[in-house]
Short mmCIF file of C-alpha atoms and ligand atoms in Angstrom, two decimals:
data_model
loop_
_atom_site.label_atom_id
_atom_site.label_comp_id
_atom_site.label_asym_id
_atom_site.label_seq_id
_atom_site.Cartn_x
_atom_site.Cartn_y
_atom_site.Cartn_z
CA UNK M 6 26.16 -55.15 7.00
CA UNK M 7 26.99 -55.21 3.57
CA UNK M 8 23.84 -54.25 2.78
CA UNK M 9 23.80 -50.91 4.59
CA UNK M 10 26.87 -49.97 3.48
CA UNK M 11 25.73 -50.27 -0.12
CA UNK M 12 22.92 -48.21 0.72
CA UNK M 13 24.57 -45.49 2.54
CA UNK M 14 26.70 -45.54 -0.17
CA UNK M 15 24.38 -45.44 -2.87
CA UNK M 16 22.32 -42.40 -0.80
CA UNK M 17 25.54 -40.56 -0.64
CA UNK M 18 25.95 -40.81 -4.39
CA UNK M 19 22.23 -39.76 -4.54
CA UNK M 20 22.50 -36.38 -1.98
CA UNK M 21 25.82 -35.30 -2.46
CA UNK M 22 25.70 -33.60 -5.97
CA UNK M 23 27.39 -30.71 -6.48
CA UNK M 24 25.55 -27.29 -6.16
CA UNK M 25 24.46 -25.55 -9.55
CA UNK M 26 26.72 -22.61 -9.75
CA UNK M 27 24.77 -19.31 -10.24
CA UNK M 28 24.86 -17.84 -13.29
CA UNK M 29 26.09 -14.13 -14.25
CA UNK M 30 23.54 -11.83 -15.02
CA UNK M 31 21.91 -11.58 -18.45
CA UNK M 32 20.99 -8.35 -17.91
CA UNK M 33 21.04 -5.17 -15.06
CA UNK M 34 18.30 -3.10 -14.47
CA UNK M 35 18.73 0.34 -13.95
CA UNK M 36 16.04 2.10 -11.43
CA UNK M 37 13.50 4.16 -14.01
CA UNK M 38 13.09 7.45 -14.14
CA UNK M 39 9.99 9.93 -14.13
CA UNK M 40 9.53 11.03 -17.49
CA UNK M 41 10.29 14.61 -17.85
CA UNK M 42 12.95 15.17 -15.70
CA UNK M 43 14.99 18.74 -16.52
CA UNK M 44 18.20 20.14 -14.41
CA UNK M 45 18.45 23.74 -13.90
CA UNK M 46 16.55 24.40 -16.85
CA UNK M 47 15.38 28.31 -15.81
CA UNK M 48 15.93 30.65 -12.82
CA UNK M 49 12.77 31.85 -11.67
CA UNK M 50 12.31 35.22 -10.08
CA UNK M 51 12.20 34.95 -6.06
CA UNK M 52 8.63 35.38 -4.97
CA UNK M 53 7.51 39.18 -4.93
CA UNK M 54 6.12 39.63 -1.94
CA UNK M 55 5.08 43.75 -2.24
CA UNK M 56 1.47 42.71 -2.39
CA UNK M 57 -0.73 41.48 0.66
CA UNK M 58 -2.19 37.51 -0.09
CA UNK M 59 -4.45 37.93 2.80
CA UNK M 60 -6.11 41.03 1.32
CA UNK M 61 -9.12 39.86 -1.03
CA UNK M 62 -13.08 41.58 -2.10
CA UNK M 63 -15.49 41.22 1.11
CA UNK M 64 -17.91 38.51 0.61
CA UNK M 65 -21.38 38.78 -0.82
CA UNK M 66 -24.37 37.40 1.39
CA UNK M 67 -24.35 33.68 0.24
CA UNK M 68 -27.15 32.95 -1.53
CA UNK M 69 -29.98 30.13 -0.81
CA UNK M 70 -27.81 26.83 -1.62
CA UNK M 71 -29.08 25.71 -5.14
CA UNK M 72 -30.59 29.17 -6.05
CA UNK M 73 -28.03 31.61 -7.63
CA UNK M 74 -28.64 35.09 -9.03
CA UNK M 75 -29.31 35.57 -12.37
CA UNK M 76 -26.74 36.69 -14.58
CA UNK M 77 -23.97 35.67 -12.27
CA UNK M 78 -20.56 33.45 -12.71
CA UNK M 79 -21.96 30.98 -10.37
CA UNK M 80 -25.90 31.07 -12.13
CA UNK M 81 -23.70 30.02 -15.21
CA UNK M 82 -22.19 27.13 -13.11
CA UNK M 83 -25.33 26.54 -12.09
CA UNK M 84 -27.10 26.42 -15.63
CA UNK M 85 -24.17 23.89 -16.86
CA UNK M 86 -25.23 21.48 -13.63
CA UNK M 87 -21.43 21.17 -12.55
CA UNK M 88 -18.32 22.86 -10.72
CA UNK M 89 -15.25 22.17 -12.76
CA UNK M 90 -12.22 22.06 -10.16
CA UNK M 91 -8.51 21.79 -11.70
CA UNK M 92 -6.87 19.92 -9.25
CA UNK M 93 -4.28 16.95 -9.23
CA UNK M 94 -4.49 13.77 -7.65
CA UNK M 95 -0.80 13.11 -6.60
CA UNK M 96 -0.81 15.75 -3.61
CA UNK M 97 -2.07 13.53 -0.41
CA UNK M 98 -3.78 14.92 1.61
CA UNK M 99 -4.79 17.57 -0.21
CA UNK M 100 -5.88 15.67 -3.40
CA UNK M 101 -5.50 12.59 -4.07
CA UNK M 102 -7.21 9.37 -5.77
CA UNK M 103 -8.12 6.58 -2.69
CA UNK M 104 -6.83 3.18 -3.89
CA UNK M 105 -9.18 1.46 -2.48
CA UNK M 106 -12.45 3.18 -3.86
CA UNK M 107 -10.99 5.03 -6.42
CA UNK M 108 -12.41 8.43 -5.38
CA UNK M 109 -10.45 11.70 -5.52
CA UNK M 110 -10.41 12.83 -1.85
CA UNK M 111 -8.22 15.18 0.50
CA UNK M 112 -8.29 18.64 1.93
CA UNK M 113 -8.23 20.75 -1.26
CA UNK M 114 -10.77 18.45 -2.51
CA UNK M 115 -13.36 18.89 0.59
CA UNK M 116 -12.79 22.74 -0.29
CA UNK M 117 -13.65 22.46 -3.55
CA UNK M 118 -17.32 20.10 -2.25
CA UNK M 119 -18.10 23.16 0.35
CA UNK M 120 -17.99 25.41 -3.07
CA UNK M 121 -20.43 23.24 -5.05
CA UNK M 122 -22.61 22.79 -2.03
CA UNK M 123 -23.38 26.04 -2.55
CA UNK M 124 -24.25 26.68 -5.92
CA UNK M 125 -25.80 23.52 -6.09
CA UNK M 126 -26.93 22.41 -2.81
CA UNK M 127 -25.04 19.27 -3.65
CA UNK M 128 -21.04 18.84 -2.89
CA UNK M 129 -21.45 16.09 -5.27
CA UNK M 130 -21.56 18.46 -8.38
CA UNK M 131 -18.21 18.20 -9.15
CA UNK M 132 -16.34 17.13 -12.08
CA UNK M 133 -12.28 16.89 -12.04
CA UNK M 134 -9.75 18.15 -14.07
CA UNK M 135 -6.20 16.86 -13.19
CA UNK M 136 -3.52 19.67 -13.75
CA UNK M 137 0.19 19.69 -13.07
CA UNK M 138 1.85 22.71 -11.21
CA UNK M 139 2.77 24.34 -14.07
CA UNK M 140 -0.82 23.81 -15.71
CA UNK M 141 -3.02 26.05 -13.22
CA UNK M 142 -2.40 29.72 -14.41
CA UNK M 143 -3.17 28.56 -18.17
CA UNK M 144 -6.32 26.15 -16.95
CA UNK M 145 -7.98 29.76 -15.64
CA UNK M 146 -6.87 31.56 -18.16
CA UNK M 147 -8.52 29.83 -20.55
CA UNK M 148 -11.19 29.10 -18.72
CA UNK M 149 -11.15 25.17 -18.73
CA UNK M 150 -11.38 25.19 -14.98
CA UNK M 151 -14.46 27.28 -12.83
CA UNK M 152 -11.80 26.70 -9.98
CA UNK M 153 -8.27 25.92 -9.29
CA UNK M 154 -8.46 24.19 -5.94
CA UNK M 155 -4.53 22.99 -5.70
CA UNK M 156 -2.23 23.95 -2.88
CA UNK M 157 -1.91 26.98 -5.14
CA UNK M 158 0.07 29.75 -3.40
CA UNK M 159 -1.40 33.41 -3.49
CA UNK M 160 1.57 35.73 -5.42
CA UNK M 161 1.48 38.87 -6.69
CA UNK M 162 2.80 37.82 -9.69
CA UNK M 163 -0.17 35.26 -10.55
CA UNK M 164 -2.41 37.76 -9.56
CA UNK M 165 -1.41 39.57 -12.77
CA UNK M 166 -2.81 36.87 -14.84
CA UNK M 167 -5.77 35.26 -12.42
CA UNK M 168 -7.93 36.16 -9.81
CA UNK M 169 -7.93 34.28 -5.72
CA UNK M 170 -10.09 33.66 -3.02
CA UNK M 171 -9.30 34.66 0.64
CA UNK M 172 -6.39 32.22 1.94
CA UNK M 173 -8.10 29.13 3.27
CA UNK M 174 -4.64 27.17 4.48
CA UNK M 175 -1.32 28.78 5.53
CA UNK M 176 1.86 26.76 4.61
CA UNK M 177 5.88 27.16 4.93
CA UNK M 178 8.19 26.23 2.80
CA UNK M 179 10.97 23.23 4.47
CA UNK M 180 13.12 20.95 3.17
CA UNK M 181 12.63 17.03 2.84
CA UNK M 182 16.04 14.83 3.12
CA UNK M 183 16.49 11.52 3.26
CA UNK M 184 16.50 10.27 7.72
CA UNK M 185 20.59 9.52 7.41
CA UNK M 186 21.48 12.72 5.78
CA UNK M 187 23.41 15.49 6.90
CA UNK M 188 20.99 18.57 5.65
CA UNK M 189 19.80 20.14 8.11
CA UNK M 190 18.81 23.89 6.67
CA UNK M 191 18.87 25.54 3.25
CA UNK M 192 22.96 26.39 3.19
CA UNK M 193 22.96 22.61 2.90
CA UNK M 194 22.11 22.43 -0.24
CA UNK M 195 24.78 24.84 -2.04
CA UNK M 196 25.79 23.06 -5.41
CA UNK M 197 23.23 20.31 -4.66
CA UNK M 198 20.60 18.68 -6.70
CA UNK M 199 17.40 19.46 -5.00
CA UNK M 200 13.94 18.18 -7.17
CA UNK M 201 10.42 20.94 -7.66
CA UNK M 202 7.85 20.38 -9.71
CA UNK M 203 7.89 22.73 -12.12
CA UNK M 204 6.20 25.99 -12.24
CA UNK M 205 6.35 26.21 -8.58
CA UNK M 206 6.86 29.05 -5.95
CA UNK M 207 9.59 27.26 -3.69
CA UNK M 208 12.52 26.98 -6.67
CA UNK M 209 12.85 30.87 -6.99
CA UNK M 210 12.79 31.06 -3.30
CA UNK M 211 15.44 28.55 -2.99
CA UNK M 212 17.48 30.08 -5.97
CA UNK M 213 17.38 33.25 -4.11
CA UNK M 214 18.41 32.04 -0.62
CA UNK M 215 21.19 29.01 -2.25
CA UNK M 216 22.26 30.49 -5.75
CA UNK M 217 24.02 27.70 -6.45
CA UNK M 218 21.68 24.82 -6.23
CA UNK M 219 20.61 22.80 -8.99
CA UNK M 220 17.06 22.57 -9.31
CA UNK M 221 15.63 19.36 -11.22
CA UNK M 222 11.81 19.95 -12.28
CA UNK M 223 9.36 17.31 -12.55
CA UNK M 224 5.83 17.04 -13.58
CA UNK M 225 4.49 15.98 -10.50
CA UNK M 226 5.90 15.55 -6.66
CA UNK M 227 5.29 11.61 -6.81
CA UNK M 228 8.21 11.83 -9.46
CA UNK M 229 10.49 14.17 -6.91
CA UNK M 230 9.66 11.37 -4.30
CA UNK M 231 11.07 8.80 -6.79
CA UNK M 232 14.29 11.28 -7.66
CA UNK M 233 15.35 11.42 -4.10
CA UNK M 234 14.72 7.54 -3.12
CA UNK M 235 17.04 6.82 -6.07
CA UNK M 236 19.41 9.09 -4.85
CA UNK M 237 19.70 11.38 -7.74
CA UNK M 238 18.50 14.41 -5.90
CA UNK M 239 19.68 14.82 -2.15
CA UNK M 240 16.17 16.77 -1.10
CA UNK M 241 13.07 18.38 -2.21
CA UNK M 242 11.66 21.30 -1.37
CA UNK M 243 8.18 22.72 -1.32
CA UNK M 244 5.10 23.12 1.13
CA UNK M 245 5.57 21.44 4.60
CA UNK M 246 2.35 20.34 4.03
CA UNK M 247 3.11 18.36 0.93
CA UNK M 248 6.12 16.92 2.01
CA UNK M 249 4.54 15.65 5.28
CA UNK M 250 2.20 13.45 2.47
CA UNK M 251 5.55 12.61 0.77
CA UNK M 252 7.38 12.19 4.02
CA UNK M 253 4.37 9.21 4.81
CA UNK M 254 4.99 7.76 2.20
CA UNK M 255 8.24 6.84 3.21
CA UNK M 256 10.04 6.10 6.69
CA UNK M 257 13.35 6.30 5.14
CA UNK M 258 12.37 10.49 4.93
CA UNK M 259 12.28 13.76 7.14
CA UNK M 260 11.14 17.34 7.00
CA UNK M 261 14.20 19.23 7.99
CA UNK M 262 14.81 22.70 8.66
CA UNK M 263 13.06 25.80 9.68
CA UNK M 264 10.57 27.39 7.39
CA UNK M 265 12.08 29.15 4.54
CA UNK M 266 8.96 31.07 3.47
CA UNK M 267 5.04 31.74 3.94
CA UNK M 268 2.45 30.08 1.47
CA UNK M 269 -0.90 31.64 1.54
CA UNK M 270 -3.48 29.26 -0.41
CA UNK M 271 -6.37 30.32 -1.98
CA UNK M 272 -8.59 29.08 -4.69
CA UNK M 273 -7.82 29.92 -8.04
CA UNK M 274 -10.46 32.02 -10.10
CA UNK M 275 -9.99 33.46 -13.75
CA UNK M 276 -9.49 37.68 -13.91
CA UNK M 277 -12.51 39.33 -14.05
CA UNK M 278 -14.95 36.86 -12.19
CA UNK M 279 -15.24 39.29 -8.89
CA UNK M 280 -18.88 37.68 -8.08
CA UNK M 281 -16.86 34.36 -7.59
CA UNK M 282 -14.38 35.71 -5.54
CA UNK M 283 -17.21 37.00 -3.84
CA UNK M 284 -19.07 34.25 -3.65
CA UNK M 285 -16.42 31.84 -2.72
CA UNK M 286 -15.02 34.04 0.13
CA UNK M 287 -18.45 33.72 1.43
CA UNK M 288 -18.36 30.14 1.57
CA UNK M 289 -14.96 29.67 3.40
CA UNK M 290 -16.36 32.26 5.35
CA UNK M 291 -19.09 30.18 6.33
CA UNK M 292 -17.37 27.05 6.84
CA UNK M 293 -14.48 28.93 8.98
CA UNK M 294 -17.88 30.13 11.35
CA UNK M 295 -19.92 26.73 11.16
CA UNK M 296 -16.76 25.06 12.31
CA UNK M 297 -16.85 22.41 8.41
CA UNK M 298 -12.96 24.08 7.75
CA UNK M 299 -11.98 22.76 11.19
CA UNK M 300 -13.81 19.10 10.35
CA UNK M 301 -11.73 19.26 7.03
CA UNK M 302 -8.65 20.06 8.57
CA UNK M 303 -9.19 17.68 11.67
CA UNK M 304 -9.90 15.06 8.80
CA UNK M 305 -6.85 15.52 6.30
CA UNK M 306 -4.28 17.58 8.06
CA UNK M 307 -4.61 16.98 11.71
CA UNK M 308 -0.80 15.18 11.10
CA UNK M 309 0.06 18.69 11.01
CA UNK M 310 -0.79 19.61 14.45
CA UNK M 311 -4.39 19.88 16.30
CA UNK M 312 -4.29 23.80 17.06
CA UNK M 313 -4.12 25.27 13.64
CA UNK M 314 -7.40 27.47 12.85
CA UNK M 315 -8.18 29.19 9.66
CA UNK M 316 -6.68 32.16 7.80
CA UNK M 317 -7.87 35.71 8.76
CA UNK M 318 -8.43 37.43 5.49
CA UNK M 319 -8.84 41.03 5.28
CA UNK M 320 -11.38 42.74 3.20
CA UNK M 321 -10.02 45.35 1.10
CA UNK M 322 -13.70 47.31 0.05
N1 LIG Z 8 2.20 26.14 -3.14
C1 LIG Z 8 3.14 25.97 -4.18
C2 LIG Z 8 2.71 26.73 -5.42
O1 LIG Z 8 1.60 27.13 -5.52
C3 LIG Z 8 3.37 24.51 -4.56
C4 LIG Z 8 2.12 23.80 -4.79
C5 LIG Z 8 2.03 22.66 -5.78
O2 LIG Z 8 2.94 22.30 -6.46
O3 LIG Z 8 0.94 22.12 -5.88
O4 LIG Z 8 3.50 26.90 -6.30
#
């Protein structure tokens, strides 16, 4: 008896130590943020919208895939054994670098394959430049790129400095807001902070429609995505169809509001190369017929909604 009570005693000594207290912290960590982050650094112009995006130069008679006339833009692709495409690859699904096998892959991307198919008879004859937003008017202009294949919106003001394609996607500008918030439509976002990348075509829109929102620009839309999950912008706004890959990314998100404006995309082609325009509205017009943009889209954007078909462009010669 005497026994067990030494023992329970002893165990009790043994157990019934008192709990470390925690410690304060050393040190607090502040969320990062993207690199290059400016607020309300310029007012763009509001998109000009006196010119028609759809209206582009009627395609030539696509060649034999592989086989290129001599003397042309695309026999000079040709010679050099490569398309160069300026794209990025932080826009899923449009383009995009797969994790798991490290490719560069989406929508955009497929385009830009259906383009070298043609000149080379090979979608595989493609080499990548990554570009920003802001980066795709100077990439054509001097002539680093062949093509800029990059959710790039047809404007009459970039058609001052480069030449496009026929549209080959149509998308709207919305609004993307975090699930609990109360935005609902662009009024919303009077005096707010609301993230672009820069050198886009939604932040003069939204300037014009909300004067007094404060626009942050970023590099790319992965950093906007970062701004708004820390809470230091309350939306972004841009393409539906790149926030719906942002809006994947994260439950916590939604696409709010009705559409604010029409995006016509078409592929980016320096000034003066009308035998590429050419050429390359003859290959969307072939994939549009042999039913390829419709695989693409099914593929990438079918998230979007099943019925969409492609752009109508309208020949202006
Ligand atoms: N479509 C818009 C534009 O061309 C946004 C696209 C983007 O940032 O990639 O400005």
């Amino acid at each position: 008896m005497v026994l067990l009570g030494v023992l329970t005693l002893t165990l009790a000594a043994c157990v019934k130590f008192a709990a470390p207290q925690s410690l304060p912290p050393t040190a607090t960590a502040t969320p990062p943020t993207p690199a290059d982050v400016e607020t309300n650094v310029s007012r763009e112009p509001p998109p000009n919208e006196s010119c028609n995006p759809s209206l582009t130069l009627r395609p030539t008679e696509l060649p034999e895939a592989g086989k290129m006339a001599p003397n042309t833009t695309m026999a000079a692709i040709h010679g050099r054994g490569r398309l160069i495409v300026g794209l990025d690859i932080g826009s899923n699904p449009f383009s995009f670098r797969d994790p798991l096998s490290g490719d560069i892959k989406g929508f955009d991307v497929d385009i830009a394959r259906e383009i070298a198919r043609a000149i080379f008879n090979s979608p595989d004859r493609v080499e990548y430049r990554v570009l920003s937003s802001a980066d795709r008017i100077e990439a054509l202009r001097s002539n680093t790129v062949d093509v800029v294949v990059k959710t790039m919106s047809i404007t009459c003001d970039r058609m001052r400095d480069v030449n496009f394609s026929a549209p080959y996607y149509v998308a709207s500008q919305r609004i993307l807001a975090l699930r609990d918030s109360t935005i609902e439509d662009a009024e919303d976002l009077a005096g707010q902070r609301v993230c672009a990348a820069r050198g886009v075509t939604s932040i003069g829109r939204l300037q014009q429609l909300v004067p007094s929102v404060k626009m942050v620009e970023t590099t790319t839309w992965a950093d906007c995505l970062v701004l708004l999950q820390q809470g230091e912008v309350v939306a972004v706004s841009t393409d539906d169809a790149i926030l719906a890959g942002l809006a994947i990314q994260d439950p916590w998100l939604k696409v709010v509001g009705p559409g604010l404006g029409t995006e016509y995309y078409g592929v980016g082609i320096p000034r003066g190369q009308d035998d590429m325009v050419r050429f390359v509205n003859a290959v969307l017009a072939s994939i549009t017929v042999n039913g390829r943009w419709q695989q693409i889209y099914n593929e990438w954007l079918s998230v979007l909604g099943p019925q969409y078909i492609a752009p109508q462009p309208i020949y202006r010669d």
